[in-house]
Amino acid sequence: MNTSNTTPDLTQRAPRSPRVRLGCFVLLPRILDKGRASLAGKLGEYHFAGKGMDRHFFSFIGLDHESLKAELAKGSGDGEILAWIQANSKPQRQPWEIVAWSEYHTHRTPDSDNETLLYFADAVKKLSATREDVTTWFDLLDLDDHCLFGGKA
């Protein structure tokens, strides 16, 4: 795998925002960055284990992170990986399903159960006690990425 141009060093910078899309899928470019960084030993504080927010993507496409990691190890680019996902996802997803799923996750707020709400509020508070505009999971991920590399909340 040619790591000079395709492997992000997540010890030096954040992966792509969860809002960035590939084939209309949110999260996918971020997952690819983390998978490539994992293969290169440059994952830093991030995780590539099919958990957290990533689990929603893998559940939706019916594949696991290990099969994606094996495909990434071949050195494929984003477009090639997207084609592989489209060919191997179970069930096969229609474009409207992908758009609807992505829109839902773009605007997804914490579930209304007390435990989730407290977890979310505590996570935001660790980054900033004054930010009231962080209302979605993607807002939280973007803020966390920003702060992880020295940005001020």
Coordinates of N, CA and C in Angstrom, one line a residue:
M1 N 0.8 -1.2 0.0 CA 0.0 0.0 0.0 C 0.9 1.2 0.0
N2 N 0.6 2.2 -0.9 CA 1.3 3.4 -0.9 C 0.8 4.3 0.1
T3 N 1.5 4.5 1.2 CA 1.0 5.2 2.4 C 1.3 6.7 2.3
S4 N 2.2 7.1 1.3 CA 2.6 8.5 1.3 C 1.4 9.5 1.0
N5 N 0.5 9.1 0.1 CA -0.6 10.0 -0.3 C -1.9 9.6 0.2
T6 N -2.1 8.3 0.6 CA -3.4 7.8 1.0 C -3.6 7.6 2.5
T7 N -2.6 7.6 3.3 CA -2.8 7.2 4.7 C -2.7 8.5 5.5
P8 N -3.8 8.8 6.1 CA -3.8 10.0 7.1 C -3.0 9.6 8.3
D9 N -2.3 10.5 8.9 CA -1.6 10.3 10.2 C -2.5 10.9 11.2
L10 N -3.3 10.1 11.9 CA -4.2 10.6 12.9 C -3.6 10.9 14.2
T11 N -2.3 10.8 14.3 CA -1.5 11.4 15.4 C -1.3 12.8 15.2
Q12 N -1.4 13.3 13.9 CA -1.1 14.7 13.6 C -2.3 15.5 13.2
R13 N -3.4 14.9 12.8 CA -4.6 15.6 12.4 C -5.8 14.7 12.5
A14 N -7.0 15.3 12.5 CA -8.2 14.5 12.7 C -8.6 13.8 11.4
P15 N -9.4 12.8 11.5 CA -9.9 12.2 10.2 C -11.0 13.2 9.7
R16 N -11.4 12.9 8.5 CA -12.5 13.7 7.9 C -13.7 13.8 8.8
S17 N -14.4 14.9 8.7 CA -15.6 15.1 9.5 C -16.6 14.0 9.2
P18 N -17.4 13.6 10.2 CA -18.5 12.6 9.9 C -19.5 13.1 8.9
R19 N -19.5 14.4 8.7 CA -20.5 15.0 7.7 C -20.1 14.8 6.3
V20 N -18.8 14.6 6.0 CA -18.3 14.4 4.7 C -18.9 13.2 4.1
R21 N -19.3 13.2 2.9 CA -20.0 12.1 2.2 C -19.1 11.4 1.1
L22 N -19.4 10.2 0.9 CA -18.8 9.4 -0.2 C -19.9 8.5 -0.6
G23 N -20.4 8.6 -1.9 CA -21.5 7.8 -2.4 C -22.8 8.1 -1.6
C24 N -22.9 9.3 -1.1 CA -24.0 9.8 -0.2 C -24.0 9.3 1.2
F25 N -23.0 8.4 1.5 CA -22.8 7.9 2.9 C -22.1 8.9 3.8
V26 N -22.7 9.4 4.9 CA -22.0 10.1 5.9 C -21.2 9.1 6.6
L27 N -20.2 9.5 7.4 CA -19.3 8.7 8.2 C -18.3 7.9 7.3
L28 N -18.6 7.5 6.1 CA -17.7 6.6 5.4 C -16.3 7.2 5.1
P29 N -16.1 8.5 4.7 CA -14.8 9.0 4.5 C -14.0 8.9 5.9
R30 N -14.7 9.3 7.0 CA -14.0 9.2 8.3 C -13.6 7.8 8.6
I31 N -14.5 6.8 8.4 CA -14.2 5.4 8.6 C -13.0 5.0 7.8
L32 N -12.9 5.4 6.5 CA -11.8 5.0 5.7 C -10.5 5.6 6.2
D33 N -10.5 6.9 6.6 CA -9.3 7.5 7.2 C -8.8 6.7 8.4
K34 N -9.8 6.3 9.3 CA -9.4 5.6 10.5 C -8.9 4.2 10.1
G35 N -9.5 3.6 9.2 CA -9.1 2.2 8.7 C -7.7 2.3 8.2
R36 N -7.4 3.2 7.3 CA -6.1 3.3 6.7 C -5.0 3.7 7.7
A37 N -5.4 4.6 8.7 CA -4.4 4.9 9.7 C -4.2 3.7 10.6
S38 N -5.2 2.9 10.9 CA -5.0 1.7 11.7 C -4.0 0.8 11.0
L39 N -4.2 0.6 9.8 CA -3.2 -0.3 9.0 C -1.8 0.2 9.1
A40 N -1.6 1.5 9.1 CA -0.3 2.1 9.1 C 0.3 2.4 10.5
G41 N -0.5 2.0 11.5 CA -0.1 2.3 12.9 C -0.1 3.8 13.2
K42 N -1.0 4.5 12.6 CA -1.0 6.0 12.8 C -2.4 6.4 13.3
L43 N -3.1 5.6 14.1 CA -4.5 5.8 14.5 C -4.6 6.8 15.6
G44 N -3.5 7.0 16.4 CA -3.6 8.0 17.5 C -4.6 7.7 18.5
E45 N -5.4 8.7 18.9 CA -6.5 8.6 19.9 C -7.8 7.9 19.3
Y46 N -7.8 7.7 18.1 CA -9.0 7.2 17.4 C -9.1 5.7 17.5
H47 N -10.3 5.2 17.2 CA -10.5 3.7 17.2 C -11.1 3.3 15.9
F48 N -10.7 2.1 15.5 CA -11.2 1.4 14.3 C -11.6 0.0 14.7
A49 N -12.8 -0.1 15.2 CA -13.3 -1.4 15.7 C -14.7 -1.7 15.4
G50 N -15.3 -0.9 14.6 CA -16.8 -1.1 14.2 C -17.7 -0.7 15.4
K51 N -17.2 0.1 16.3 CA -18.0 0.5 17.5 C -18.3 2.0 17.4
G52 N -18.9 2.5 18.5 CA -19.2 3.9 18.5 C -20.1 4.3 17.3
M53 N -19.9 5.5 16.8 CA -20.7 5.9 15.6 C -20.5 5.0 14.4
D54 N -19.4 4.5 14.3 CA -19.1 3.6 13.1 C -20.0 2.4 13.1
R55 N -20.4 1.9 14.2 CA -21.3 0.7 14.2 C -22.6 1.0 13.5
H56 N -23.1 2.2 13.4 CA -24.3 2.5 12.7 C -24.1 2.3 11.2
F57 N -22.9 2.7 10.7 CA -22.6 2.5 9.3 C -22.5 1.0 9.0
F58 N -21.7 0.3 9.7 CA -21.5 -1.2 9.5 C -22.8 -2.0 9.6
S59 N -23.7 -1.6 10.5 CA -25.0 -2.2 10.6 C -25.9 -2.0 9.4
F60 N -25.8 -0.7 8.9 CA -26.6 -0.3 7.8 C -26.2 -1.1 6.5
I61 N -24.9 -1.3 6.3 CA -24.5 -1.9 5.1 C -24.3 -3.4 5.2
G62 N -24.4 -3.9 6.4 CA -24.3 -5.4 6.7 C -22.9 -5.9 6.5
L63 N -21.9 -5.2 6.7 CA -20.5 -5.6 6.6 C -19.9 -5.3 7.9
D64 N -18.7 -6.0 8.2 CA -18.0 -5.7 9.4 C -16.7 -4.9 9.1
H65 N -16.1 -4.3 10.2 CA -14.9 -3.5 10.0 C -13.7 -4.3 9.5
E66 N -13.7 -5.6 9.9 CA -12.6 -6.4 9.5 C -12.5 -6.7 8.0
S67 N -13.7 -6.9 7.4 CA -13.7 -7.1 6.0 C -13.4 -5.8 5.2
L68 N -13.8 -4.7 5.8 CA -13.4 -3.4 5.2 C -11.9 -3.2 5.3
K69 N -11.4 -3.5 6.5 CA -9.9 -3.3 6.7 C -9.1 -4.2 5.7
A70 N -9.6 -5.4 5.5 CA -8.9 -6.3 4.5 C -8.9 -5.6 3.1
E71 N -10.0 -5.0 2.8 CA -10.1 -4.4 1.5 C -9.2 -3.1 1.4
L72 N -9.2 -2.4 2.5 CA -8.3 -1.2 2.5 C -6.8 -1.6 2.4
A73 N -6.5 -2.8 3.0 CA -5.1 -3.2 3.0 C -4.6 -3.5 1.5
K74 N -5.5 -3.6 0.6 CA -5.1 -3.8 -0.8 C -4.7 -2.5 -1.5
G75 N -4.9 -1.4 -0.8 CA -4.4 -0.1 -1.3 C -5.5 0.6 -2.1
S76 N -6.7 0.2 -2.1 CA -7.7 0.8 -2.9 C -8.0 2.2 -2.5
G77 N -8.4 3.0 -3.5 CA -8.8 4.4 -3.2 C -10.3 4.5 -2.8
D78 N -10.7 5.7 -2.4 CA -12.1 5.9 -1.9 C -13.1 5.4 -2.9
G79 N -13.0 5.7 -4.2 CA -13.9 5.3 -5.2 C -14.0 3.7 -5.3
E80 N -12.9 3.1 -5.3 CA -12.8 1.6 -5.4 C -13.5 1.0 -4.1
I81 N -13.2 1.6 -3.0 CA -13.8 1.1 -1.7 C -15.3 1.2 -1.8
L82 N -15.8 2.4 -2.3 CA -17.2 2.6 -2.4 C -17.8 1.6 -3.3
A83 N -17.2 1.3 -4.4 CA -17.7 0.3 -5.3 C -17.8 -1.1 -4.7
W84 N -16.8 -1.4 -3.9 CA -16.7 -2.7 -3.2 C -17.9 -2.8 -2.1
I85 N -18.1 -1.7 -1.4 CA -19.2 -1.6 -0.4 C -20.5 -1.8 -1.1
Q86 N -20.7 -1.1 -2.2 CA -22.0 -1.2 -3.0 C -22.2 -2.6 -3.5
A87 N -21.1 -3.3 -3.9 CA -21.3 -4.6 -4.4 C -21.5 -5.7 -3.3
N88 N -21.0 -5.4 -2.1 CA -21.0 -6.4 -1.1 C -21.9 -6.2 0.1
S89 N -22.6 -5.0 0.1 CA -23.4 -4.8 1.3 C -24.6 -5.7 1.3
K90 N -25.1 -6.0 2.5 CA -26.2 -6.9 2.7 C -27.1 -6.3 3.7
P91 N -28.3 -5.9 3.3 CA -28.8 -5.9 2.0 C -28.3 -4.8 1.1
Q92 N -28.5 -5.0 -0.2 CA -28.1 -3.9 -1.2 C -29.0 -2.7 -0.9
R93 N -28.4 -1.5 -0.7 CA -29.1 -0.3 -0.4 C -29.4 0.5 -1.6
Q94 N -30.6 1.0 -1.7 CA -31.0 1.9 -2.8 C -30.5 3.3 -2.5
P95 N -30.3 4.1 -3.5 CA -29.8 5.5 -3.3 C -30.7 6.3 -2.3
W96 N -32.0 6.1 -2.4 CA -32.9 6.9 -1.5 C -32.7 6.4 0.0
E97 N -32.4 5.1 0.2 CA -32.2 4.6 1.6 C -30.9 5.2 2.1
I98 N -29.9 5.3 1.3 CA -28.6 5.9 1.7 C -28.7 7.3 2.1
V99 N -29.5 8.1 1.3 CA -29.7 9.5 1.5 C -30.5 9.7 2.8
A100 N -31.5 8.9 3.0 CA -32.4 9.0 4.2 C -31.6 8.7 5.4
W101 N -30.8 7.6 5.4 CA -30.0 7.2 6.5 C -29.0 8.3 6.8
S102 N -28.3 8.8 5.8 CA -27.3 9.9 6.0 C -27.9 11.1 6.6
E103 N -29.1 11.5 6.1 CA -29.8 12.7 6.7 C -30.1 12.5 8.1
Y104 N -30.6 11.3 8.4 CA -31.0 11.0 9.8 C -29.8 11.2 10.7
H105 N -28.6 10.6 10.3 CA -27.4 10.7 11.2 C -26.8 12.1 11.2
T106 N -27.0 12.8 10.2 CA -26.5 14.2 10.2 C -27.2 15.0 11.3
H107 N -28.4 14.7 11.5 CA -29.2 15.5 12.5 C -29.5 14.8 13.7
R108 N -28.9 13.6 13.9 CA -29.2 12.8 15.1 C -28.7 13.4 16.4
T109 N -29.7 13.5 17.3 CA -29.4 14.0 18.6 C -29.3 12.8 19.6
P110 N -28.9 13.1 20.8 CA -28.9 11.9 21.8 C -30.3 11.4 22.0
D111 N -30.4 10.1 22.2 CA -31.7 9.5 22.6 C -32.2 10.2 23.9
S112 N -33.4 10.0 24.1 CA -34.0 10.7 25.2 C -33.9 10.0 26.6
D113 N -33.2 8.9 26.6 CA -33.0 8.2 27.9 C -32.0 9.0 28.7
N114 N -32.2 9.0 30.0 CA -31.3 9.8 30.9 C -29.9 9.5 30.8
E115 N -29.5 8.2 30.7 CA -28.1 7.8 30.6 C -27.4 8.4 29.4
T116 N -28.1 8.4 28.3 CA -27.5 8.9 27.0 C -27.4 10.4 27.1
L117 N -28.4 11.1 27.6 CA -28.4 12.5 27.7 C -27.3 13.0 28.6
L118 N -27.1 12.3 29.8 CA -26.0 12.7 30.7 C -24.7 12.5 30.1
Y119 N -24.5 11.3 29.4 CA -23.3 11.1 28.7 C -22.9 12.2 27.7
F120 N -23.9 12.5 26.9 CA -23.7 13.6 25.9 C -23.3 14.9 26.5
A121 N -24.1 15.3 27.5 CA -23.9 16.6 28.2 C -22.5 16.6 28.9
D122 N -22.1 15.5 29.5 CA -20.8 15.4 30.1 C -19.7 15.5 29.0
A123 N -19.9 14.9 27.9 CA -18.9 14.9 26.8 C -18.7 16.3 26.3
V124 N -19.8 17.0 26.1 CA -19.7 18.4 25.7 C -19.1 19.3 26.7
K125 N -19.4 19.1 28.0 CA -18.9 19.9 29.1 C -17.4 19.7 29.2
K126 N -16.9 18.5 29.0 CA -15.4 18.3 29.0 C -14.7 19.2 28.0
L127 N -15.4 19.5 26.9 CA -14.8 20.3 25.8 C -15.0 21.8 26.0
S128 N -16.2 22.1 26.5 CA -16.6 23.5 26.7 C -17.8 23.6 27.7
A129 N -17.7 24.4 28.7 CA -18.8 24.6 29.6 C -19.8 25.6 29.1
T130 N -19.5 26.3 28.0 CA -20.3 27.4 27.5 C -21.0 27.1 26.2
R131 N -20.6 26.1 25.5 CA -21.2 25.8 24.2 C -22.5 25.2 24.3
E132 N -23.5 26.0 23.7 CA -24.9 25.5 23.7 C -25.3 25.1 22.3
D133 N -24.5 25.2 21.3 CA -24.8 24.9 20.0 C -24.4 23.5 19.6
V134 N -23.8 22.8 20.5 CA -23.4 21.4 20.2 C -24.6 20.5 20.6
T135 N -25.4 20.1 19.6 CA -26.7 19.4 19.8 C -26.8 18.1 19.2
T136 N -25.9 17.8 18.2 CA -26.0 16.5 17.5 C -24.7 15.7 17.8
W137 N -24.7 14.4 17.5 CA -23.5 13.6 17.7 C -22.4 14.1 16.7
F138 N -22.8 14.5 15.5 CA -21.8 15.0 14.6 C -21.2 16.3 15.1
D139 N -22.0 17.2 15.7 CA -21.4 18.4 16.3 C -20.4 18.0 17.4
L140 N -20.7 17.0 18.2 CA -19.8 16.6 19.2 C -18.5 16.0 18.7
L141 N -18.6 15.2 17.6 CA -17.4 14.6 17.0 C -16.5 15.7 16.4
D142 N -17.1 16.7 15.7 CA -16.4 17.8 15.1 C -15.7 18.6 16.2
L143 N -16.3 18.9 17.2 CA -15.7 19.7 18.3 C -14.6 18.9 19.0
D144 N -14.8 17.7 19.2 CA -13.8 16.8 19.9 C -12.6 16.7 19.0
D145 N -12.8 16.6 17.7 CA -11.6 16.5 16.7 C -10.8 17.8 16.8
H146 N -11.6 18.9 16.8 CA -11.0 20.3 16.8 C -10.1 20.5 18.1
C147 N -10.7 20.1 19.2 CA -10.0 20.3 20.5 C -8.8 19.3 20.7
L148 N -9.0 18.1 20.1 CA -7.9 17.1 20.3 C -6.6 17.6 19.7
F149 N -6.6 18.5 18.7 CA -5.4 19.0 18.1 C -5.1 20.4 18.4
G150 N -5.6 20.8 19.6 CA -5.2 22.2 20.1 C -6.2 23.3 19.9
G151 N -7.3 23.0 19.2 CA -8.3 24.1 19.0 C -9.0 24.4 20.3
K152 N -9.5 25.6 20.3 CA -10.2 26.1 21.5 C -11.7 26.0 21.2
A153 N -12.4 25.5 22.2 CA -13.9 25.3 22.0 C -14.6 26.6 22.1

